[in-house]
Short mmCIF file of C-alpha atoms in Angstrom, two decimals:
data_model
loop_
_atom_site.label_atom_id
_atom_site.label_comp_id
_atom_site.label_asym_id
_atom_site.label_seq_id
_atom_site.Cartn_x
_atom_site.Cartn_y
_atom_site.Cartn_z
CA MET U 1 -4.10 -14.58 7.66
CA ARG U 2 -6.76 -11.36 7.85
CA ILE U 3 -5.64 -9.10 5.81
CA VAL U 4 -7.63 -5.98 5.05
CA ILE U 5 -6.38 -3.18 2.08
CA ALA U 6 -7.08 0.65 1.55
CA GLY U 7 -7.57 1.25 -2.18
CA GLY U 8 -9.21 -2.09 -2.67
CA HIS U 9 -10.24 -1.10 -5.75
CA GLY U 10 -7.20 -0.01 -7.18
CA GLN U 11 -5.11 -2.00 -10.03
CA ILE U 12 -2.39 -3.37 -7.37
CA ALA U 13 -4.84 -3.87 -4.88
CA LEU U 14 -7.43 -6.34 -7.03
CA ARG U 15 -4.33 -8.26 -8.12
CA LEU U 16 -3.11 -8.37 -4.30
CA GLU U 17 -6.75 -9.72 -3.37
CA ARG U 18 -7.11 -13.00 -5.81
CA LEU U 19 -3.76 -13.50 -4.90
CA LEU U 20 -3.68 -13.50 -0.94
CA ALA U 21 -7.29 -15.34 -1.77
CA ALA U 22 -6.13 -17.92 -3.69
CA ARG U 23 -3.15 -18.90 -0.59
CA GLY U 24 -6.22 -19.34 1.84
CA ASP U 25 -6.21 -15.76 3.27
CA GLU U 26 -8.77 -13.77 4.28
CA VAL U 27 -9.65 -10.82 2.82
CA ALA U 28 -11.09 -7.63 2.94
CA GLY U 29 -10.72 -4.64 0.53
CA ILE U 30 -12.00 -0.80 1.84
CA ILE U 31 -13.95 1.26 -1.02
CA ARG U 32 -15.32 4.58 -1.49
CA LYS U 33 -17.87 3.57 -4.18
CA PRO U 34 -21.03 0.34 -3.37
CA GLU U 35 -20.82 -0.33 -7.39
CA GLN U 36 -17.05 -1.47 -7.50
CA ALA U 37 -18.31 -4.34 -4.10
CA ASP U 38 -18.59 -7.09 -6.90
CA ASP U 39 -15.23 -6.59 -8.35
CA LEU U 40 -13.92 -7.18 -5.10
CA ARG U 41 -15.97 -10.49 -4.51
CA LYS U 42 -14.78 -11.96 -7.93
CA ALA U 43 -11.57 -11.18 -6.66
CA GLY U 44 -12.08 -13.16 -3.28
CA ALA U 45 -12.34 -10.48 -0.95
CA GLU U 46 -15.09 -8.64 1.37
CA PRO U 47 -16.13 -5.27 0.08
CA VAL U 48 -15.69 -2.50 2.89
CA VAL U 49 -17.79 0.35 2.12
CA LEU U 50 -15.98 3.74 3.45
CA ASP U 51 -14.53 6.98 2.63
CA LEU U 52 -10.91 7.20 4.46
CA GLU U 53 -10.95 11.10 3.77
CA SER U 54 -14.28 11.54 5.66
CA ALA U 55 -14.15 8.80 8.37
CA THR U 56 -13.01 8.58 11.84
CA VAL U 57 -10.68 6.81 13.30
CA ASP U 58 -12.61 4.79 15.19
CA ALA U 59 -14.50 3.53 12.11
CA VAL U 60 -11.60 2.56 10.41
CA ALA U 61 -10.01 0.96 13.56
CA GLU U 62 -13.26 -1.28 13.58
CA VAL U 63 -13.20 -2.35 10.89
CA LEU U 64 -9.42 -3.63 11.16
CA ARG U 65 -10.21 -5.20 14.90
CA GLY U 66 -8.55 -8.71 14.72
CA ALA U 67 -7.19 -8.01 11.32
CA ASP U 68 -3.17 -9.81 11.09
CA ALA U 69 -2.13 -7.10 8.50
CA VAL U 70 -2.92 -3.90 6.88
CA VAL U 71 -1.95 -2.32 2.97
CA PHE U 72 -1.99 1.20 2.35
CA ALA U 73 -2.69 0.91 -1.37
CA ALA U 74 -5.15 3.73 -1.30
CA GLY U 75 -4.56 7.12 -3.75
CA ALA U 76 -6.21 9.56 -4.74
CA GLY U 77 -5.30 8.53 -8.45
CA PRO U 78 -4.23 9.87 -12.35
CA GLY U 79 -6.40 13.39 -13.10
CA SER U 80 -6.89 14.41 -8.85
CA ASP U 81 -5.50 18.11 -8.18
CA ALA U 82 -2.49 18.23 -5.31
CA THR U 83 -5.88 19.01 -2.79
CA ARG U 84 -6.74 15.62 -3.09
CA LYS U 85 -3.24 13.96 -3.49
CA GLU U 86 -2.80 15.53 0.68
CA SER U 87 -6.30 14.23 1.35
CA VAL U 88 -5.58 10.63 0.34
CA ASP U 89 -2.08 10.14 -0.38
CA ARG U 90 -0.94 11.61 2.89
CA ALA U 91 -3.66 12.26 5.59
CA ALA U 92 -5.64 8.71 4.49
CA ALA U 93 -2.36 6.76 5.44
CA VAL U 94 -2.12 8.87 8.45
CA LEU U 95 -5.87 7.91 9.26
CA PHE U 96 -5.22 4.05 8.14
CA ALA U 97 -2.28 3.85 10.75
CA ASP U 98 -3.58 5.61 13.89
CA ALA U 99 -6.63 2.85 12.97
CA ALA U 100 -4.37 -0.27 12.81
CA GLU U 101 -2.71 1.60 16.81
CA ARG U 102 -6.24 2.00 17.90
CA ALA U 103 -7.22 -1.71 16.45
CA GLY U 104 -3.98 -3.28 17.43
CA VAL U 105 -2.83 -4.37 14.76
CA ARG U 106 0.26 -4.12 14.11
CA ARG U 107 1.63 -5.09 10.69
CA TYR U 108 1.45 -2.29 8.74
CA VAL U 109 2.79 -2.38 5.02
CA ILE U 110 1.83 0.89 3.23
CA VAL U 111 2.67 1.23 -0.96
CA SER U 112 4.03 4.28 -1.64
CA SER U 113 6.45 5.45 -4.40
CA MET U 114 10.02 5.89 -5.78
CA GLY U 115 11.09 9.38 -5.42
CA ALA U 116 8.58 10.40 -2.60
CA ASP U 117 9.84 12.84 -0.53
CA PRO U 118 8.07 15.25 1.80
CA THR U 119 10.89 18.20 1.13
CA HIS U 120 10.11 17.19 -2.97
CA ARG U 121 10.34 20.79 -4.38
CA GLY U 122 8.37 21.51 -7.59
CA ASP U 123 4.91 23.15 -8.33
CA GLU U 124 3.30 20.36 -10.50
CA VAL U 125 0.53 17.47 -8.96
CA PHE U 126 3.16 14.52 -9.40
CA ASP U 127 5.40 17.09 -7.46
CA ALA U 128 2.77 17.55 -4.70
CA TYR U 129 2.03 13.25 -4.68
CA LEU U 130 5.80 13.01 -4.15
CA ARG U 131 5.82 15.68 -1.21
CA ALA U 132 2.39 13.77 0.54
CA LYS U 133 3.70 9.92 -0.76
CA GLY U 134 6.74 11.01 1.34
CA ALA U 135 4.58 12.55 4.70
CA ALA U 136 3.01 9.53 4.94
CA ASP U 137 5.68 7.30 4.56
CA GLU U 138 7.91 9.39 7.43
CA ALA U 139 4.53 9.52 9.87
CA VAL U 140 4.12 5.92 9.45
CA ARG U 141 7.62 5.29 9.88
CA ALA U 142 7.87 6.95 13.46
CA ARG U 143 5.87 4.58 14.85
CA THR U 144 7.32 2.63 17.14
CA SER U 145 4.10 0.25 17.54
CA LEU U 146 3.93 -0.67 13.60
CA ASP U 147 5.82 -3.12 12.54
CA TRP U 148 5.60 -1.35 9.29
CA THR U 149 7.83 -1.80 5.65
CA VAL U 150 7.34 1.12 2.78
CA LEU U 151 7.68 -0.53 -0.76
CA ARG U 152 8.42 2.28 -3.33
CA PRO U 153 7.91 0.78 -6.59
CA GLY U 154 9.81 2.38 -10.07
CA MET U 155 7.18 3.25 -12.88
CA LEU U 156 4.09 1.18 -12.96
CA THR U 157 3.23 -1.09 -16.20
CA ASN U 158 0.79 -3.57 -16.74
CA ASP U 159 2.88 -5.62 -18.61
CA ALA U 160 2.72 -9.05 -17.60
CA GLY U 161 4.35 -9.78 -14.14
CA LYS U 162 7.15 -12.02 -14.38
CA GLY U 163 7.58 -12.66 -11.34
CA LEU U 164 11.34 -11.72 -11.57
CA VAL U 165 11.91 -8.38 -9.55
CA SER U 166 15.20 -6.06 -7.89
CA LEU U 167 14.45 -5.52 -3.97
CA ALA U 168 16.49 -3.15 -2.28
CA ALA U 169 17.06 -0.04 -0.13
CA SER U 170 17.98 1.85 -3.44
CA THR U 171 17.39 0.16 -7.41
CA GLY U 172 18.04 3.11 -9.13
CA ARG U 173 15.38 3.82 -11.61
CA GLY U 174 13.36 1.31 -13.94
CA ALA U 175 9.92 0.43 -14.21
CA ILE U 176 7.81 -3.10 -12.49
CA PRO U 177 4.50 -4.68 -13.57
CA ARG U 178 1.44 -4.13 -11.63
CA ASP U 179 1.50 -8.10 -11.04
CA ASP U 180 4.85 -8.29 -9.97
CA VAL U 181 4.24 -4.88 -7.32
CA ALA U 182 1.67 -7.54 -5.97
CA ALA U 183 3.40 -10.69 -5.96
CA VAL U 184 5.44 -8.61 -4.06
CA LEU U 185 3.55 -7.30 -1.50
CA ALA U 186 1.71 -10.69 -0.56
CA GLU U 187 5.51 -12.18 0.11
CA LEU U 188 6.34 -9.57 2.78
CA LEU U 189 3.25 -9.80 4.54
CA ASP U 190 4.37 -13.62 5.20
CA THR U 191 7.95 -12.27 6.00
CA PRO U 192 8.12 -10.24 9.23
CA ALA U 193 11.34 -9.98 9.34
CA THR U 194 11.04 -6.93 6.42
CA SER U 195 9.24 -4.89 9.22
CA GLY U 196 11.24 -1.36 9.43
CA LEU U 197 12.43 -1.58 5.95
CA THR U 198 12.02 0.56 3.18
CA LEU U 199 12.73 -0.98 0.26
CA GLU U 200 12.73 0.19 -3.90
CA LEU U 201 10.77 -2.38 -6.60
CA ILE U 202 12.09 -2.81 -10.38
CA THR U 203 12.09 -5.37 -12.17
CA GLY U 204 15.01 -7.59 -12.18
CA SER U 205 16.25 -10.50 -11.74
CA ALA U 206 15.75 -12.48 -9.05
CA PRO U 207 12.54 -14.71 -7.90
CA VAL U 208 10.12 -12.83 -5.75
CA ALA U 209 10.45 -15.16 -2.84
CA VAL U 210 14.24 -14.72 -3.23
CA ALA U 211 14.49 -10.67 -3.64
CA VAL U 212 12.75 -10.72 -0.48
CA LYS U 213 14.05 -13.17 1.41
CA GLY U 214 17.12 -11.27 0.30
CA VAL U 215 16.78 -8.42 2.26
CA ALA U 216 15.30 -9.69 5.50
CA GLY U 217 16.24 -8.61 8.79
CA ASN U 218 18.39 -5.96 6.93
#
């Protein structure tokens, strides 16, 4: 498959690029800073320099044309303010969905967050983040032209992945290594029957492939 990842230099994205490249997929990662390109090449991905906060739908669609699937894994990141949560975590995800539709790419997987909710209350930056992620999820899920899957991991860690997860519409709170998030994303891309699902993800007892097959078609 050819897979294009938004937020290609993110911690989850780099892990996913390595997994996809290792299994023979053709991978491109969209990045904002040219100096990040070598890290993507080392991960086995083609770097595409494009700022999703200022790019047009047509410019992004041109990058996506010919892809079999896209993954939105971009985020404003720690230390960013509420304005950038809106411009990256919500608006860029919507732009990416617009571009996928225009390019004729149906498969769209979005990395969200446990607790994402457009009506979430609170005045802290993290509250704004959860609202932005929730609004992005809603905008993607409203599109009948996309075979979407929304993945909502719990608290992310840099612990070594165990390959054992809990994946369900509701898992309860918990943590999950970024290694395992990437592994689940790779498996979701291989499992079209997970389209139309919003899934929470934490560490659990099921091997990744078993966990994904367990929710497929539900």
